[in-house]
Amino acid sequence: MAERPEGLLTLDELCARVGLTVRNVRFYTSRGLVPAPIRHGRSGYYSAEHVARIELVLELQAHGFTLAAIERYVSALPEDAEPEDIALARTMLAPWQSDLPVDMERDELERRAGRDLSEEDLATLVALGIVRVRGERFLVARTQLGIGIRLLDLGFPREVAESARDIYQAHGRQMAEELHDMVAEKLAPHYDSQDSERFQEVMERLKPLSVGGLVTAYETEVAKAARSAAPHRR
């Protein structure tokens, strides 16, 4: 029997590491989400890249990505992406708030909302970012649901929610790209592959500070805009 290459995992070890079944791993491999195993003699082994890519796929699934969307996302990764690069992409995807969305059926959503929800109501909640549709189920931000329902009761227009969403997405994409580049170029180099857990902790502690900084900057600029728009008095 050929000696196992140093640093590589067997299929069973990989499954134990990422919490998946053999069937799951083989399915991901068949869809091109994970590279084929590294052949050594008659055996196949798995590297840190396999682990990083599987963890990225699981993160995308947790965010409600469809299989097709995950395939598009993974296919866009550079072929020579290192495990550290993939781990960084996964870290930046992780929720920046502690209140994770909860998966529920429509009857539970309406029970929590305290009333029936029309398709127009649902579309408005989706535009507000409070609800995400996942097939026939919904991912719901529980702490924000009450705010959304009150806005519906006040006649908040769907088109306004959609316009606001477009603004958030446009500026959010720019901010995400710039922040990703900053972390990759200035922060990640301080932590090598042996310090991945410390890097993860740094990112988790940085996220609430970043959100707070963003809110503060927004409030400051809104105040400036209000002052600029106010009529000048003699």
PDB file of C-alpha atoms in Angstrom:
ATOM      1  CA  MET A   1       0.000   0.000   0.000  1.00  0.00           C
ATOM      2  CA  ALA A   2       1.381   3.404  -0.947  1.00  0.00           C
ATOM      3  CA  GLU A   3       2.268   5.721   1.917  1.00  0.00           C
ATOM      4  CA  ARG A   4      -0.185   8.567   2.443  1.00  0.00           C
ATOM      5  CA  PRO A   5       1.129  11.990   1.296  1.00  0.00           C
ATOM      6  CA  GLU A   6       1.811  14.311   4.211  1.00  0.00           C
ATOM      7  CA  GLY A   7      -0.938  16.789   5.112  1.00  0.00           C
ATOM      8  CA  LEU A   8      -3.691  15.124   3.094  1.00  0.00           C
ATOM      9  CA  LEU A   9      -6.961  13.651   4.341  1.00  0.00           C
ATOM     10  CA  THR A  10      -8.799  10.473   3.455  1.00  0.00           C
ATOM     11  CA  LEU A  11     -12.426  10.767   2.388  1.00  0.00           C
ATOM     12  CA  ASP A  12     -13.633   9.671   5.821  1.00  0.00           C
ATOM     13  CA  GLU A  13     -11.354  12.200   7.520  1.00  0.00           C
ATOM     14  CA  LEU A  14     -12.589  14.950   5.206  1.00  0.00           C
ATOM     15  CA  CYS A  15     -16.222  14.105   6.004  1.00  0.00           C
ATOM     16  CA  ALA A  16     -15.497  14.218   9.738  1.00  0.00           C
ATOM     17  CA  ARG A  17     -13.686  17.540   9.322  1.00  0.00           C
ATOM     18  CA  VAL A  18     -16.501  19.345   7.457  1.00  0.00           C
ATOM     19  CA  GLY A  19     -19.488  17.483   8.936  1.00  0.00           C
ATOM     20  CA  LEU A  20     -20.771  15.969   5.692  1.00  0.00           C
ATOM     21  CA  THR A  21     -21.538  12.478   4.480  1.00  0.00           C
ATOM     22  CA  VAL A  22     -19.545  10.688   1.794  1.00  0.00           C
ATOM     23  CA  ARG A  23     -22.553  11.062  -0.483  1.00  0.00           C
ATOM     24  CA  ASN A  24     -22.597  14.849   0.040  1.00  0.00           C
ATOM     25  CA  VAL A  25     -18.913  15.205  -0.803  1.00  0.00           C
ATOM     26  CA  ARG A  26     -19.237  13.087  -3.924  1.00  0.00           C
ATOM     27  CA  PHE A  27     -22.269  15.094  -5.014  1.00  0.00           C
ATOM     28  CA  TYR A  28     -20.378  18.371  -4.624  1.00  0.00           C
ATOM     29  CA  THR A  29     -17.498  16.890  -6.601  1.00  0.00           C
ATOM     30  CA  SER A  30     -19.819  15.733  -9.393  1.00  0.00           C
ATOM     31  CA  ARG A  31     -21.207  19.291  -9.702  1.00  0.00           C
ATOM     32  CA  GLY A  32     -17.744  20.823  -9.878  1.00  0.00           C
ATOM     33  CA  LEU A  33     -18.105  22.626  -6.546  1.00  0.00           C
ATOM     34  CA  VAL A  34     -15.153  20.706  -5.134  1.00  0.00           C
ATOM     35  CA  PRO A  35     -12.103  19.475  -7.075  1.00  0.00           C
ATOM     36  CA  ALA A  36     -11.634  15.761  -7.666  1.00  0.00           C
ATOM     37  CA  PRO A  37      -9.524  13.986  -5.042  1.00  0.00           C
ATOM     38  CA  ILE A  38      -5.757  13.908  -5.411  1.00  0.00           C
ATOM     39  CA  ARG A  39      -4.796  10.473  -6.674  1.00  0.00           C
ATOM     40  CA  HIS A  40      -1.889   8.705  -4.988  1.00  0.00           C
ATOM     41  CA  GLY A  41      -1.605   5.158  -6.148  1.00  0.00           C
ATOM     42  CA  ARG A  42      -5.074   3.655  -6.013  1.00  0.00           C
ATOM     43  CA  SER A  43      -6.273   5.989  -3.274  1.00  0.00           C
ATOM     44  CA  GLY A  44      -7.738   9.479  -3.358  1.00  0.00           C
ATOM     45  CA  TYR A  45      -6.883  12.183  -0.846  1.00  0.00           C
ATOM     46  CA  TYR A  46      -8.089  15.662   0.015  1.00  0.00           C
ATOM     47  CA  SER A  47      -6.174  18.852   0.734  1.00  0.00           C
ATOM     48  CA  ALA A  48      -6.745  22.126   2.562  1.00  0.00           C
ATOM     49  CA  GLU A  49      -8.219  23.484  -0.687  1.00  0.00           C
ATOM     50  CA  HIS A  50     -10.946  20.828  -0.619  1.00  0.00           C
ATOM     51  CA  VAL A  51     -11.781  21.754   2.982  1.00  0.00           C
ATOM     52  CA  ALA A  52     -11.871  25.491   2.190  1.00  0.00           C
ATOM     53  CA  ARG A  53     -14.105  25.036  -0.851  1.00  0.00           C
ATOM     54  CA  ILE A  54     -16.570  22.813   1.008  1.00  0.00           C
ATOM     55  CA  GLU A  55     -16.753  25.327   3.864  1.00  0.00           C
ATOM     56  CA  LEU A  56     -17.427  28.072   1.315  1.00  0.00           C
ATOM     57  CA  VAL A  57     -20.256  26.038  -0.247  1.00  0.00           C
ATOM     58  CA  LEU A  58     -21.780  25.466   3.195  1.00  0.00           C
ATOM     59  CA  GLU A  59     -21.559  29.201   3.952  1.00  0.00           C
ATOM     60  CA  LEU A  60     -23.319  30.006   0.682  1.00  0.00           C
ATOM     61  CA  GLN A  61     -26.044  27.481   1.473  1.00  0.00           C
ATOM     62  CA  ALA A  62     -26.535  29.095   4.885  1.00  0.00           C
ATOM     63  CA  HIS A  63     -27.144  32.395   3.100  1.00  0.00           C
ATOM     64  CA  GLY A  64     -29.943  30.826   1.065  1.00  0.00           C
ATOM     65  CA  PHE A  65     -28.060  30.556  -2.255  1.00  0.00           C
ATOM     66  CA  THR A  66     -29.580  28.093  -4.709  1.00  0.00           C
ATOM     67  CA  LEU A  67     -27.409  25.319  -6.113  1.00  0.00           C
ATOM     68  CA  ALA A  68     -27.202  27.130  -9.458  1.00  0.00           C
ATOM     69  CA  ALA A  69     -26.120  30.348  -7.727  1.00  0.00           C
ATOM     70  CA  ILE A  70     -23.481  28.466  -5.726  1.00  0.00           C
ATOM     71  CA  GLU A  71     -22.140  26.906  -8.917  1.00  0.00           C
ATOM     72  CA  ARG A  72     -21.840  30.359 -10.522  1.00  0.00           C
ATOM     73  CA  TYR A  73     -20.120  31.780  -7.447  1.00  0.00           C
ATOM     74  CA  VAL A  74     -17.625  28.932  -7.136  1.00  0.00           C
ATOM     75  CA  SER A  75     -16.878  28.894 -10.871  1.00  0.00           C
ATOM     76  CA  ALA A  76     -15.868  32.558 -10.626  1.00  0.00           C
ATOM     77  CA  LEU A  77     -13.080  31.745  -8.169  1.00  0.00           C
ATOM     78  CA  PRO A  78      -9.579  31.806  -9.726  1.00  0.00           C
ATOM     79  CA  GLU A  79      -8.322  28.344 -10.596  1.00  0.00           C
ATOM     80  CA  ASP A  80      -5.133  29.030  -8.630  1.00  0.00           C
ATOM     81  CA  ALA A  81      -6.971  30.341  -5.544  1.00  0.00           C
ATOM     82  CA  GLU A  82      -5.154  29.306  -2.379  1.00  0.00           C
ATOM     83  CA  PRO A  83      -7.043  27.920   0.640  1.00  0.00           C
ATOM     84  CA  GLU A  84      -6.389  31.239   2.405  1.00  0.00           C
ATOM     85  CA  ASP A  85      -8.058  33.137  -0.477  1.00  0.00           C
ATOM     86  CA  ILE A  86     -11.114  30.883  -0.319  1.00  0.00           C
ATOM     87  CA  ALA A  87     -11.280  31.172   3.474  1.00  0.00           C
ATOM     88  CA  LEU A  88     -11.191  34.962   3.135  1.00  0.00           C
ATOM     89  CA  ALA A  89     -14.116  34.878   0.703  1.00  0.00           C
ATOM     90  CA  ARG A  90     -16.064  32.739   3.180  1.00  0.00           C
ATOM     91  CA  THR A  91     -15.201  35.001   6.112  1.00  0.00           C
ATOM     92  CA  MET A  92     -16.409  38.082   4.249  1.00  0.00           C
ATOM     93  CA  LEU A  93     -19.683  36.269   3.485  1.00  0.00           C
ATOM     94  CA  ALA A  94     -20.386  35.461   7.113  1.00  0.00           C
ATOM     95  CA  PRO A  95     -23.200  37.505   8.696  1.00  0.00           C
ATOM     96  CA  TRP A  96     -22.143  40.911  10.011  1.00  0.00           C
ATOM     97  CA  GLN A  97     -24.899  40.832  12.597  1.00  0.00           C
ATOM     98  CA  SER A  98     -25.559  38.269  15.317  1.00  0.00           C
ATOM     99  CA  ASP A  99     -29.272  37.927  14.548  1.00  0.00           C
ATOM    100  CA  LEU A 100     -29.292  35.227  11.885  1.00  0.00           C
ATOM    101  CA  PRO A 101     -32.405  34.820   9.696  1.00  0.00           C
ATOM    102  CA  VAL A 102     -34.785  32.048  10.685  1.00  0.00           C
ATOM    103  CA  ASP A 103     -36.226  29.571   8.190  1.00  0.00           C
ATOM    104  CA  MET A 104     -40.015  29.265   8.404  1.00  0.00           C
ATOM    105  CA  GLU A 105     -43.133  28.399   6.434  1.00  0.00           C
ATOM    106  CA  ARG A 106     -45.715  30.985   5.426  1.00  0.00           C
ATOM    107  CA  ASP A 107     -48.185  30.128   8.178  1.00  0.00           C
ATOM    108  CA  GLU A 108     -45.497  30.672  10.833  1.00  0.00           C
ATOM    109  CA  LEU A 109     -44.434  33.930   9.173  1.00  0.00           C
ATOM    110  CA  GLU A 110     -48.027  35.182   9.230  1.00  0.00           C
ATOM    111  CA  ARG A 111     -48.453  34.034  12.819  1.00  0.00           C
ATOM    112  CA  ARG A 112     -45.388  36.044  13.848  1.00  0.00           C
ATOM    113  CA  ALA A 113     -46.615  38.983  11.748  1.00  0.00           C
ATOM    114  CA  GLY A 114     -49.976  38.874  13.516  1.00  0.00           C
ATOM    115  CA  ARG A 115     -51.984  38.959  10.284  1.00  0.00           C
ATOM    116  CA  ASP A 116     -52.348  37.570   6.786  1.00  0.00           C
ATOM    117  CA  LEU A 117     -49.780  38.780   4.257  1.00  0.00           C
ATOM    118  CA  SER A 118     -50.695  39.496   0.644  1.00  0.00           C
ATOM    119  CA  GLU A 119     -48.245  38.959  -2.200  1.00  0.00           C
ATOM    120  CA  GLU A 120     -47.741  42.733  -2.265  1.00  0.00           C
ATOM    121  CA  ASP A 121     -46.948  42.677   1.462  1.00  0.00           C
ATOM    122  CA  LEU A 122     -44.402  39.899   0.953  1.00  0.00           C
ATOM    123  CA  ALA A 123     -42.800  41.736  -1.964  1.00  0.00           C
ATOM    124  CA  THR A 124     -42.417  44.840   0.206  1.00  0.00           C
ATOM    125  CA  LEU A 125     -40.861  42.838   3.053  1.00  0.00           C
ATOM    126  CA  VAL A 126     -38.469  41.253   0.567  1.00  0.00           C
ATOM    127  CA  ALA A 127     -37.514  44.674  -0.816  1.00  0.00           C
ATOM    128  CA  LEU A 128     -36.897  45.879   2.747  1.00  0.00           C
ATOM    129  CA  GLY A 129     -34.502  42.975   3.269  1.00  0.00           C
ATOM    130  CA  ILE A 130     -36.558  41.527   6.107  1.00  0.00           C
ATOM    131  CA  VAL A 131     -37.724  38.419   4.235  1.00  0.00           C
ATOM    132  CA  ARG A 132     -35.976  36.269   1.661  1.00  0.00           C
ATOM    133  CA  VAL A 133     -37.890  33.732  -0.412  1.00  0.00           C
ATOM    134  CA  ARG A 134     -36.438  30.221  -0.419  1.00  0.00           C
ATOM    135  CA  GLY A 135     -38.668  28.075  -2.599  1.00  0.00           C
ATOM    136  CA  GLU A 136     -41.922  27.770  -0.683  1.00  0.00           C
ATOM    137  CA  ARG A 137     -40.247  28.795   2.590  1.00  0.00           C
ATOM    138  CA  PHE A 138     -38.897  32.079   3.912  1.00  0.00           C
ATOM    139  CA  LEU A 139     -35.774  33.308   5.679  1.00  0.00           C
ATOM    140  CA  VAL A 140     -36.898  35.970   8.136  1.00  0.00           C
ATOM    141  CA  ALA A 141     -34.982  38.560  10.178  1.00  0.00           C
ATOM    142  CA  ARG A 142     -37.029  38.191  13.357  1.00  0.00           C
ATOM    143  CA  THR A 143     -35.886  41.371  15.111  1.00  0.00           C
ATOM    144  CA  GLN A 144     -36.827  43.459  12.072  1.00  0.00           C
ATOM    145  CA  LEU A 145     -40.136  41.778  11.242  1.00  0.00           C
ATOM    146  CA  GLY A 146     -42.135  43.943  13.646  1.00  0.00           C
ATOM    147  CA  ILE A 147     -40.697  47.096  12.058  1.00  0.00           C
ATOM    148  CA  GLY A 148     -41.626  45.843   8.598  1.00  0.00           C
ATOM    149  CA  ILE A 149     -45.184  44.956   9.616  1.00  0.00           C
ATOM    150  CA  ARG A 150     -45.673  48.403  11.149  1.00  0.00           C
ATOM    151  CA  LEU A 151     -44.449  49.991   7.904  1.00  0.00           C
ATOM    152  CA  LEU A 152     -47.000  47.912   6.006  1.00  0.00           C
ATOM    153  CA  ASP A 153     -49.729  49.073   8.381  1.00  0.00           C
ATOM    154  CA  LEU A 154     -48.674  52.681   7.709  1.00  0.00           C
ATOM    155  CA  GLY A 155     -49.057  52.159   3.942  1.00  0.00           C
ATOM    156  CA  PHE A 156     -45.343  52.186   3.126  1.00  0.00           C
ATOM    157  CA  PRO A 157     -45.094  51.893  -0.702  1.00  0.00           C
ATOM    158  CA  ARG A 158     -43.409  48.875  -2.235  1.00  0.00           C
ATOM    159  CA  GLU A 159     -41.764  51.016  -4.937  1.00  0.00           C
ATOM    160  CA  VAL A 160     -40.020  53.119  -2.288  1.00  0.00           C
ATOM    161  CA  ALA A 161     -38.667  49.983  -0.616  1.00  0.00           C
ATOM    162  CA  GLU A 162     -37.390  48.737  -3.980  1.00  0.00           C
ATOM    163  CA  SER A 163     -35.743  52.086  -4.782  1.00  0.00           C
ATOM    164  CA  ALA A 164     -34.043  52.133  -1.383  1.00  0.00           C
ATOM    165  CA  ARG A 165     -32.903  48.539  -1.906  1.00  0.00           C
ATOM    166  CA  ASP A 166     -31.301  49.487  -5.228  1.00  0.00           C
ATOM    167  CA  ILE A 167     -29.374  52.287  -3.522  1.00  0.00           C
ATOM    168  CA  TYR A 168     -28.212  49.981  -0.723  1.00  0.00           C
ATOM    169  CA  GLN A 169     -27.115  47.305  -3.187  1.00  0.00           C
ATOM    170  CA  ALA A 170     -25.199  49.707  -5.426  1.00  0.00           C
ATOM    171  CA  HIS A 171     -23.274  51.293  -2.569  1.00  0.00           C
ATOM    172  CA  GLY A 172     -23.055  48.025  -0.662  1.00  0.00           C
ATOM    173  CA  ARG A 173     -21.343  46.310  -3.585  1.00  0.00           C
ATOM    174  CA  GLN A 174     -18.768  49.077  -3.850  1.00  0.00           C
ATOM    175  CA  MET A 175     -18.130  49.019  -0.104  1.00  0.00           C
ATOM    176  CA  ALA A 176     -17.867  45.222  -0.045  1.00  0.00           C
ATOM    177  CA  GLU A 177     -15.341  45.165  -2.887  1.00  0.00           C
ATOM    178  CA  GLU A 178     -13.196  47.894  -1.336  1.00  0.00           C
ATOM    179  CA  LEU A 179     -13.368  46.310   2.120  1.00  0.00           C
ATOM    180  CA  HIS A 180     -12.493  42.889   0.705  1.00  0.00           C
ATOM    181  CA  ASP A 181      -9.450  44.341  -1.059  1.00  0.00           C
ATOM    182  CA  MET A 182      -8.374  46.146   2.107  1.00  0.00           C
ATOM    183  CA  VAL A 183      -8.643  43.010   4.248  1.00  0.00           C
ATOM    184  CA  ALA A 184      -6.848  40.882   1.665  1.00  0.00           C
ATOM    185  CA  GLU A 185      -4.011  43.364   1.117  1.00  0.00           C
ATOM    186  CA  LYS A 186      -3.498  44.826   4.578  1.00  0.00           C
ATOM    187  CA  LEU A 187      -4.989  42.532   7.224  1.00  0.00           C
ATOM    188  CA  ALA A 188      -4.723  38.939   5.979  1.00  0.00           C
ATOM    189  CA  PRO A 189      -0.920  39.077   5.424  1.00  0.00           C
ATOM    190  CA  HIS A 190      -0.485  39.469   9.201  1.00  0.00           C
ATOM    191  CA  TYR A 191      -1.939  35.963   9.692  1.00  0.00           C
ATOM    192  CA  ASP A 192      -0.494  32.896   7.980  1.00  0.00           C
ATOM    193  CA  SER A 193      -2.237  29.542   7.548  1.00  0.00           C
ATOM    194  CA  GLN A 194      -1.297  28.584  11.117  1.00  0.00           C
ATOM    195  CA  ASP A 195      -3.147  31.623  12.457  1.00  0.00           C
ATOM    196  CA  SER A 196      -6.460  31.022  10.679  1.00  0.00           C
ATOM    197  CA  GLU A 197      -8.423  30.798  13.946  1.00  0.00           C
ATOM    198  CA  ARG A 198      -6.963  34.107  15.162  1.00  0.00           C
ATOM    199  CA  PHE A 199      -7.811  35.692  11.816  1.00  0.00           C
ATOM    200  CA  GLN A 200     -11.399  34.444  12.085  1.00  0.00           C
ATOM    201  CA  GLU A 201     -11.673  35.926  15.576  1.00  0.00           C
ATOM    202  CA  VAL A 202     -10.244  39.253  14.415  1.00  0.00           C
ATOM    203  CA  MET A 203     -12.841  39.405  11.642  1.00  0.00           C
ATOM    204  CA  GLU A 204     -15.697  38.544  13.996  1.00  0.00           C
ATOM    205  CA  ARG A 205     -14.645  41.289  16.412  1.00  0.00           C
ATOM    206  CA  LEU A 206     -14.113  43.761  13.577  1.00  0.00           C
ATOM    207  CA  LYS A 207     -17.576  43.284  12.054  1.00  0.00           C
ATOM    208  CA  PRO A 208     -19.702  45.057  14.707  1.00  0.00           C
ATOM    209  CA  LEU A 209     -17.200  47.916  14.785  1.00  0.00           C
ATOM    210  CA  SER A 210     -17.410  48.210  11.014  1.00  0.00           C
ATOM    211  CA  VAL A 211     -21.215  48.241  11.103  1.00  0.00           C
ATOM    212  CA  GLY A 212     -21.112  50.908  13.813  1.00  0.00           C
ATOM    213  CA  GLY A 213     -18.655  52.959  11.776  1.00  0.00           C
ATOM    214  CA  LEU A 214     -20.868  52.707   8.709  1.00  0.00           C
ATOM    215  CA  VAL A 215     -23.946  53.843  10.649  1.00  0.00           C
ATOM    216  CA  THR A 216     -22.040  56.763  12.150  1.00  0.00           C
ATOM    217  CA  ALA A 217     -20.734  57.837   8.750  1.00  0.00           C
ATOM    218  CA  TYR A 218     -24.254  57.603   7.294  1.00  0.00           C
ATOM    219  CA  GLU A 219     -25.762  59.693  10.092  1.00  0.00           C
ATOM    220  CA  THR A 220     -23.026  62.312   9.687  1.00  0.00           C
ATOM    221  CA  GLU A 221     -23.564  62.598   5.944  1.00  0.00           C
ATOM    222  CA  VAL A 222     -27.363  62.750   6.317  1.00  0.00           C
ATOM    223  CA  ALA A 223     -26.971  65.637   8.744  1.00  0.00           C
ATOM    224  CA  LYS A 224     -24.638  67.410   6.317  1.00  0.00           C
ATOM    225  CA  ALA A 225     -27.079  66.860   3.444  1.00  0.00           C
ATOM    226  CA  ALA A 226     -29.963  68.228   5.535  1.00  0.00           C
ATOM    227  CA  ARG A 227     -27.995  71.350   6.375  1.00  0.00           C
ATOM    228  CA  SER A 228     -27.037  71.848   2.726  1.00  0.00           C
ATOM    229  CA  ALA A 229     -30.659  71.466   1.586  1.00  0.00           C
ATOM    230  CA  ALA A 230     -32.060  73.863   4.181  1.00  0.00           C
ATOM    231  CA  PRO A 231     -32.882  77.328   2.838  1.00  0.00           C
ATOM    232  CA  HIS A 232     -30.295  79.940   3.772  1.00  0.00           C
ATOM    233  CA  ARG A 233     -31.584  82.652   6.069  1.00  0.00           C
ATOM    234  CA  ARG A 234     -30.319  86.174   6.074  1.00  0.00           C
TER     235      ARG A 234
END
